[in-house]
GROMACS .gro file of C-alpha atoms in nm:
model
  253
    1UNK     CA    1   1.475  -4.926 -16.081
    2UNK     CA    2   1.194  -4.690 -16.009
    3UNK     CA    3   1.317  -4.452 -15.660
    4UNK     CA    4   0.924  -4.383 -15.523
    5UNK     CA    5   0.959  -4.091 -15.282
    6UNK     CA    6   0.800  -4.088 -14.939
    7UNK     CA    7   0.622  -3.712 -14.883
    8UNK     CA    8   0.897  -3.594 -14.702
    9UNK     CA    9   1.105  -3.653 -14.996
   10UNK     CA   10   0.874  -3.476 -15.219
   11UNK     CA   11   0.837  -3.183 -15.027
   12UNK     CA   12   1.291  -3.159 -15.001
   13UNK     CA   13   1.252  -3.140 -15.397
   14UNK     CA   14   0.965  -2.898 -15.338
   15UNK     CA   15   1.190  -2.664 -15.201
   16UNK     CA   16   1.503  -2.759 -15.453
   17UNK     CA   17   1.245  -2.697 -15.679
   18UNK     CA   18   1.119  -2.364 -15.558
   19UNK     CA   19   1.512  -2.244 -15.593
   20UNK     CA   20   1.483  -2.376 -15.957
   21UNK     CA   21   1.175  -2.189 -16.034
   22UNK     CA   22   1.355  -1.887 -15.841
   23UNK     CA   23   1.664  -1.900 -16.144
   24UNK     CA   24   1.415  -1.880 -16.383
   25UNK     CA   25   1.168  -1.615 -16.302
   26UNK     CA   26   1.516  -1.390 -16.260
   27UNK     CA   27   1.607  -1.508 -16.588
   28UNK     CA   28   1.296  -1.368 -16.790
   29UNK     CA   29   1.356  -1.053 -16.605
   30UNK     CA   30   1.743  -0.947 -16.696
   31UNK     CA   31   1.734  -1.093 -17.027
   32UNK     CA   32   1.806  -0.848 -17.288
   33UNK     CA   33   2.041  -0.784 -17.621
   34UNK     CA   34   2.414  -0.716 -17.486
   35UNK     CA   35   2.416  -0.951 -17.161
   36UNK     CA   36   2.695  -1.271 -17.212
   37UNK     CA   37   2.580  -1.609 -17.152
   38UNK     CA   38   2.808  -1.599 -16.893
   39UNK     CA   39   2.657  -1.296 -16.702
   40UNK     CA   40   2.321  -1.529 -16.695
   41UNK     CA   41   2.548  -1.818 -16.518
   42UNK     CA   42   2.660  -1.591 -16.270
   43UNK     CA   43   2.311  -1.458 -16.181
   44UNK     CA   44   2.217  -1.803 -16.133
   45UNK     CA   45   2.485  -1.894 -15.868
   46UNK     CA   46   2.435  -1.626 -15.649
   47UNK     CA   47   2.046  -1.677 -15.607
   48UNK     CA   48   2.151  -2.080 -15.593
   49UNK     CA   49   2.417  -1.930 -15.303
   50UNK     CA   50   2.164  -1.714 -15.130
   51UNK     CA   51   1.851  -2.017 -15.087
   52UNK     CA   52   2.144  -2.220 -14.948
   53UNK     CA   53   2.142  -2.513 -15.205
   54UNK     CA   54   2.384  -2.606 -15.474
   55UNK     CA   55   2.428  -2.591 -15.842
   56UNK     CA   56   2.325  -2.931 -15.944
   57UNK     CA   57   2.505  -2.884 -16.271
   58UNK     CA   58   2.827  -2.799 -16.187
   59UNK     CA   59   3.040  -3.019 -16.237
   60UNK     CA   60   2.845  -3.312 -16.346
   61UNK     CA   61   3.021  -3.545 -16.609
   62UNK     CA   62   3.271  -3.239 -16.582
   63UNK     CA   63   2.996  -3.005 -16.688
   64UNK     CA   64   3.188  -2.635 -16.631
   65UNK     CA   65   2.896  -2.405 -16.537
   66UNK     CA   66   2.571  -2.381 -16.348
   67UNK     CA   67   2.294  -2.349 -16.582
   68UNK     CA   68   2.309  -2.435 -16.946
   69UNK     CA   69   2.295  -2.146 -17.185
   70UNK     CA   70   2.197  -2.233 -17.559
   71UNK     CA   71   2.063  -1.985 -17.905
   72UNK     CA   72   1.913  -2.048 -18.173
   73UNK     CA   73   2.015  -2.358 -18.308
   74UNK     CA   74   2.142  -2.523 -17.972
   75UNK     CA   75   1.939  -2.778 -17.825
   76UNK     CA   76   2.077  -2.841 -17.534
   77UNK     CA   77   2.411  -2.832 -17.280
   78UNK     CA   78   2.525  -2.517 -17.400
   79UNK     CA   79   2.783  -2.396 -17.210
   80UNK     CA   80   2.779  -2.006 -17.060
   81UNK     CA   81   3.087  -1.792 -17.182
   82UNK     CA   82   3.157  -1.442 -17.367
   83UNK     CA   83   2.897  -1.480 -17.659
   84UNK     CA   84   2.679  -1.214 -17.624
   85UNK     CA   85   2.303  -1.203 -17.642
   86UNK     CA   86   2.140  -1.010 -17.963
   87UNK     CA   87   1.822  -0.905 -18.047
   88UNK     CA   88   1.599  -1.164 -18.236
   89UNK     CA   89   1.770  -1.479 -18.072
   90UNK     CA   90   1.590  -1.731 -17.821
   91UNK     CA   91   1.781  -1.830 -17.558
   92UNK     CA   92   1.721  -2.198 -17.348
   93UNK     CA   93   1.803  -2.152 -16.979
   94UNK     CA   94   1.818  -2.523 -16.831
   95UNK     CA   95   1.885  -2.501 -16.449
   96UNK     CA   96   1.954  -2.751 -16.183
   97UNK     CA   97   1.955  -2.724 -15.782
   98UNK     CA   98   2.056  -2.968 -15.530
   99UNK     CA   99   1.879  -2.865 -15.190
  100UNK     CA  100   1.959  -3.144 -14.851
  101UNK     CA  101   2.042  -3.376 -15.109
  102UNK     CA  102   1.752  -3.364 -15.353
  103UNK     CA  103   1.781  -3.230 -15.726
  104UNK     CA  104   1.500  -3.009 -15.895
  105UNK     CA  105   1.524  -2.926 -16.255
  106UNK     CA  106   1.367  -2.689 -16.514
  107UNK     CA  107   1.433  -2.518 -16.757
  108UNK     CA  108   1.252  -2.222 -17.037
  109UNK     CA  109   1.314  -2.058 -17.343
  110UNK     CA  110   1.321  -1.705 -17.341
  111UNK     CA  111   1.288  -1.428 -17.618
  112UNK     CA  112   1.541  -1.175 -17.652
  113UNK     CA  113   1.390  -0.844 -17.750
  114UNK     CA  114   1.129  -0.880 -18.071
  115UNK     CA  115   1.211  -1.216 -18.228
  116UNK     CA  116   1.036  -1.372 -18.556
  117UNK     CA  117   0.685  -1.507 -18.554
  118UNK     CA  118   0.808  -1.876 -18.637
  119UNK     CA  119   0.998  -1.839 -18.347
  120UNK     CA  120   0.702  -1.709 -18.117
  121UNK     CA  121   0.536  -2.001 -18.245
  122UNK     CA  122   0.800  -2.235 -18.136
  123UNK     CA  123   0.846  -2.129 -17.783
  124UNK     CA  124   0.460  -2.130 -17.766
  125UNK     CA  125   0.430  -2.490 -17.938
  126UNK     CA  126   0.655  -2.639 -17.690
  127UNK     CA  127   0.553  -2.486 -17.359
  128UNK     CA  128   0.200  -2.584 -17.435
  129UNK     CA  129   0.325  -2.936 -17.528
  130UNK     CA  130   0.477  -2.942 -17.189
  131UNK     CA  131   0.141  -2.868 -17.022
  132UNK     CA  132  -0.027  -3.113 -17.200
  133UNK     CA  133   0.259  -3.407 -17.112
  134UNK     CA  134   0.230  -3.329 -16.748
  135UNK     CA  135  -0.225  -3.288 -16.784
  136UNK     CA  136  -0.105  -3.680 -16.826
  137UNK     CA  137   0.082  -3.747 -16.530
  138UNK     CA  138  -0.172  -3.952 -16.293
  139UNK     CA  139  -0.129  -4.247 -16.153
  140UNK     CA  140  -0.278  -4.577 -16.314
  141UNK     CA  141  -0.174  -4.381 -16.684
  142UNK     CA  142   0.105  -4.536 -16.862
  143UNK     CA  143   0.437  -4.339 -16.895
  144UNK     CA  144   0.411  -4.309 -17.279
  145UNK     CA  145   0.048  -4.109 -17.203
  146UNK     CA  146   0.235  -3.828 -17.142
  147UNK     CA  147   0.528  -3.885 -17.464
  148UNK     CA  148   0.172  -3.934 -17.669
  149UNK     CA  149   0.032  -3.614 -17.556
  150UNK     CA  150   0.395  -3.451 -17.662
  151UNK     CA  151   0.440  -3.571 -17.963
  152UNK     CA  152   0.108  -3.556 -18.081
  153UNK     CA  153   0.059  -3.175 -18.057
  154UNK     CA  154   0.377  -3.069 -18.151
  155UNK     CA  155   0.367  -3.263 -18.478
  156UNK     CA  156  -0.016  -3.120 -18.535
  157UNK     CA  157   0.171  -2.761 -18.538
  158UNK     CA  158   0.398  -2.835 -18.803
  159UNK     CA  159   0.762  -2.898 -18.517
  160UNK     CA  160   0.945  -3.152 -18.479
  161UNK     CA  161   1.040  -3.398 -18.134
  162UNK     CA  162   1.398  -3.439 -18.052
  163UNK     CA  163   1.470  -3.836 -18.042
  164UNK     CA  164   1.862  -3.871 -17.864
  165UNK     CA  165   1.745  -3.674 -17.520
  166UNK     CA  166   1.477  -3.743 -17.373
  167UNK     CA  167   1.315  -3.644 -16.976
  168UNK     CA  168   1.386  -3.867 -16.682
  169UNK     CA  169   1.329  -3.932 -16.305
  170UNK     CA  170   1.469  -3.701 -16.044
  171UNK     CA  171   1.558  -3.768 -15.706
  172UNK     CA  172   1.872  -3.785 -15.490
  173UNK     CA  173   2.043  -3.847 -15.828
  174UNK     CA  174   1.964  -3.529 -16.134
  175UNK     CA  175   1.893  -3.878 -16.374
  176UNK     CA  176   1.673  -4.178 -16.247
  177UNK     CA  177   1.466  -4.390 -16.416
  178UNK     CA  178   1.243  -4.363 -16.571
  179UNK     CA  179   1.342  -4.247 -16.896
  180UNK     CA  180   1.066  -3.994 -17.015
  181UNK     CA  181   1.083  -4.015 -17.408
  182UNK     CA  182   0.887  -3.727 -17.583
  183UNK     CA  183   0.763  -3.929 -17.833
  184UNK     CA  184   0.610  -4.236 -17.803
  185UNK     CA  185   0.871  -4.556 -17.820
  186UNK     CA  186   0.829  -4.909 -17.925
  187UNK     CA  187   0.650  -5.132 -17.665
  188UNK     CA  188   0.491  -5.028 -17.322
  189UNK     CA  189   0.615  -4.782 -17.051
  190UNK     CA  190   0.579  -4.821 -16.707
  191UNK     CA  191   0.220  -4.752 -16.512
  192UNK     CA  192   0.265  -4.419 -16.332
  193UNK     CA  193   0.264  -4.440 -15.933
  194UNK     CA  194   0.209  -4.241 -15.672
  195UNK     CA  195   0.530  -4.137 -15.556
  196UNK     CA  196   0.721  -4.113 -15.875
  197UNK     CA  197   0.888  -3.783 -15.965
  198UNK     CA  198   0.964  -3.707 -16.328
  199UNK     CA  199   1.159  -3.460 -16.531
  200UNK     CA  200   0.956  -3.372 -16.831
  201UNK     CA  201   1.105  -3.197 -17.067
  202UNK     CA  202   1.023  -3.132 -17.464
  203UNK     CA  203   1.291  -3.017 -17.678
  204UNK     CA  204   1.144  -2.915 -17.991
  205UNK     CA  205   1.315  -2.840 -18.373
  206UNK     CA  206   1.138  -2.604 -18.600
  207UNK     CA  207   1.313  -2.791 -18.878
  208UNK     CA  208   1.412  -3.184 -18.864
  209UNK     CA  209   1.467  -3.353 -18.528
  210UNK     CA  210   1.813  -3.478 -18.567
  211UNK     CA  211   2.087  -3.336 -18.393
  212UNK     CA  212   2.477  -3.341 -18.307
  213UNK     CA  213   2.743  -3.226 -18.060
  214UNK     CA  214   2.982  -2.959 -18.093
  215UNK     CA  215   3.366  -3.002 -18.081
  216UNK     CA  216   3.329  -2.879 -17.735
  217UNK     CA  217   3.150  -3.223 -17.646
  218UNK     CA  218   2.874  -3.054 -17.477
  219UNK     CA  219   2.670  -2.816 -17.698
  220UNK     CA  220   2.375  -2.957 -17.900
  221UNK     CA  221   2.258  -2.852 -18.219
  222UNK     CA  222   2.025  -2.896 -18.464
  223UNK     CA  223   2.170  -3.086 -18.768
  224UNK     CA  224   1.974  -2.880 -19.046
  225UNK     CA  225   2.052  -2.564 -18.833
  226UNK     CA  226   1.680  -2.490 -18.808
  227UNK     CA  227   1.585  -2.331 -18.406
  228UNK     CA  228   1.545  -2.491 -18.145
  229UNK     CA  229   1.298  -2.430 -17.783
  230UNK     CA  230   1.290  -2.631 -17.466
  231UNK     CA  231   1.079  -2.648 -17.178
  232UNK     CA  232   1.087  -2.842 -16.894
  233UNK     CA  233   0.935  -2.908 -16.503
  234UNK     CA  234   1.027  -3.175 -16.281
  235UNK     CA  235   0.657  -3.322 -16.135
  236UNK     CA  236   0.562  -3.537 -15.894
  237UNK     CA  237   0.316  -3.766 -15.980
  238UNK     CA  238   0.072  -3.728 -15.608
  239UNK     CA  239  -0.250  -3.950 -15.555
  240UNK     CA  240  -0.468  -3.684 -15.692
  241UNK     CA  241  -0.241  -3.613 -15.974
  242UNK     CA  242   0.046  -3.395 -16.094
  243UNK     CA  243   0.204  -3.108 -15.905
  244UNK     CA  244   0.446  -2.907 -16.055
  245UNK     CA  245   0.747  -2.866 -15.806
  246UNK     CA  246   0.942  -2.641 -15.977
  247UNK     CA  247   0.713  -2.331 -15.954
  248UNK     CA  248   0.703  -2.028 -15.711
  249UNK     CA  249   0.447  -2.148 -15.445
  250UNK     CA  250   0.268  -1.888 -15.197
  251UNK     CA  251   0.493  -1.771 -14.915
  252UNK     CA  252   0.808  -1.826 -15.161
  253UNK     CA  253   1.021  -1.518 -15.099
   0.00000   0.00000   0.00000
């Protein structure tokens, strides 16, 4: 079932959002060659501890860190430890907050020092594909507008969609329906509402678009090894149209 959120609701994940969008500007700034994944995890905590909210993350399914962490290859779920950043990597920072019960999520792919032109073409590929999901996000469009508008640019540049994860609704719960496929699916998605709040969030393969899991149950990679970007925001879908919740808003801090 489709959770629609009354305005006060939307502006509780406003602010979980804002602490989201917090993580992440802090993240572009310390990243550099030598830093552990771990060091990133712990950066995140204490600005999730200081804006009085929670690490969504932690501890979900038995998840063992804050943010995810994941290079290169990894997808997804990568969990933060010793491995240390180098130059010419890209590094996905996916980040979750729980503020008065409400869950925003985001997540970015950063460069780490000077990194190869296919892979400044990937993390510009999928941002922009982002973007153009969430230019889709009105009401009276159908969900699969926005997997349409995905799909249809990253595959113009030459990148591939993931298939097994996919975006979702966001609420009380870090998953709700809808599920928010980044390609567009057999049959017919939901109309978007007023009131909905999605998690959009391209993951995009610079080789194939199949992937597994790592012996340590979590990690995703790419099966053919190539790299791998994400990008995500959670929206609300308003009566004018899409706003972007997790973002630094005027009179943030």
């Amino acid at each position: 079932m489709i959770i629609i959120k009354s305005p006060q609701e939307i502006e509780l994940m406003r602010q979980a959002g804002r602490v989201v969008a917090k993580v992440l500007q802090e993240m572009e700034r310390v990243i550099e060659p030598g830093l552990t994944t771990r060091s990133l995890d712990a950066v995140a905590r204490r600005i999730i501890d200081r804006c009085q909210a929670e690490p969504a993350f932690l501890g979900y399914m038995g998840f063992p860190a804050s943010i995810c962490v994941s290079l290169n290859e990894e997808v997804v779920h990568g969990i933060p430890g010793p491995r240390r950043l180098k130059k010419g990597d890209i590094v996905s920072v996916d980040v979750g907050a729980r503020y008065k019960g409400y869950c925003g999520d985001a997540a970015a792919s950063f460069p780490v020092g000077e990194i190869s032109t296919l892979a400044k073409r990937l993390l510009a590929v999928t941002e922009v594909s982002l973007q153009r999901g969430i230019a889709q996000a009105y009401p009276g469009n159908n969900l699969y507008d926005i997997s349409a508008a995905i799909q249809t640019y990253v595959e113009a540049a030459g990148f591939s969609i993931v298939r097994e994860y996919v975006g979702h609704g966001i609420g009380t719960n870090m998953h709700e329906e809808p599920q928010v496929p980044n390609f567009v699916p057999m049959g017919r998605g939901p109309e978007l509402e007023a009131g909905m709040v999605i998690a959009i969030e391209p993951m995009v393969n610079a080789g194939g678009w199949a992937t597994e899991t790592k012996d340590d149950q979590w990690t995703v990679v790419t099966k053919d090894g190539s790299l791998s970007a994400h990008f995500e925001h959670t929206v609300a879908i308003l009566e004018d149209g899409p706003e972007i919740l997790t973002s630094l808003q005027e009179g943030m801090e």
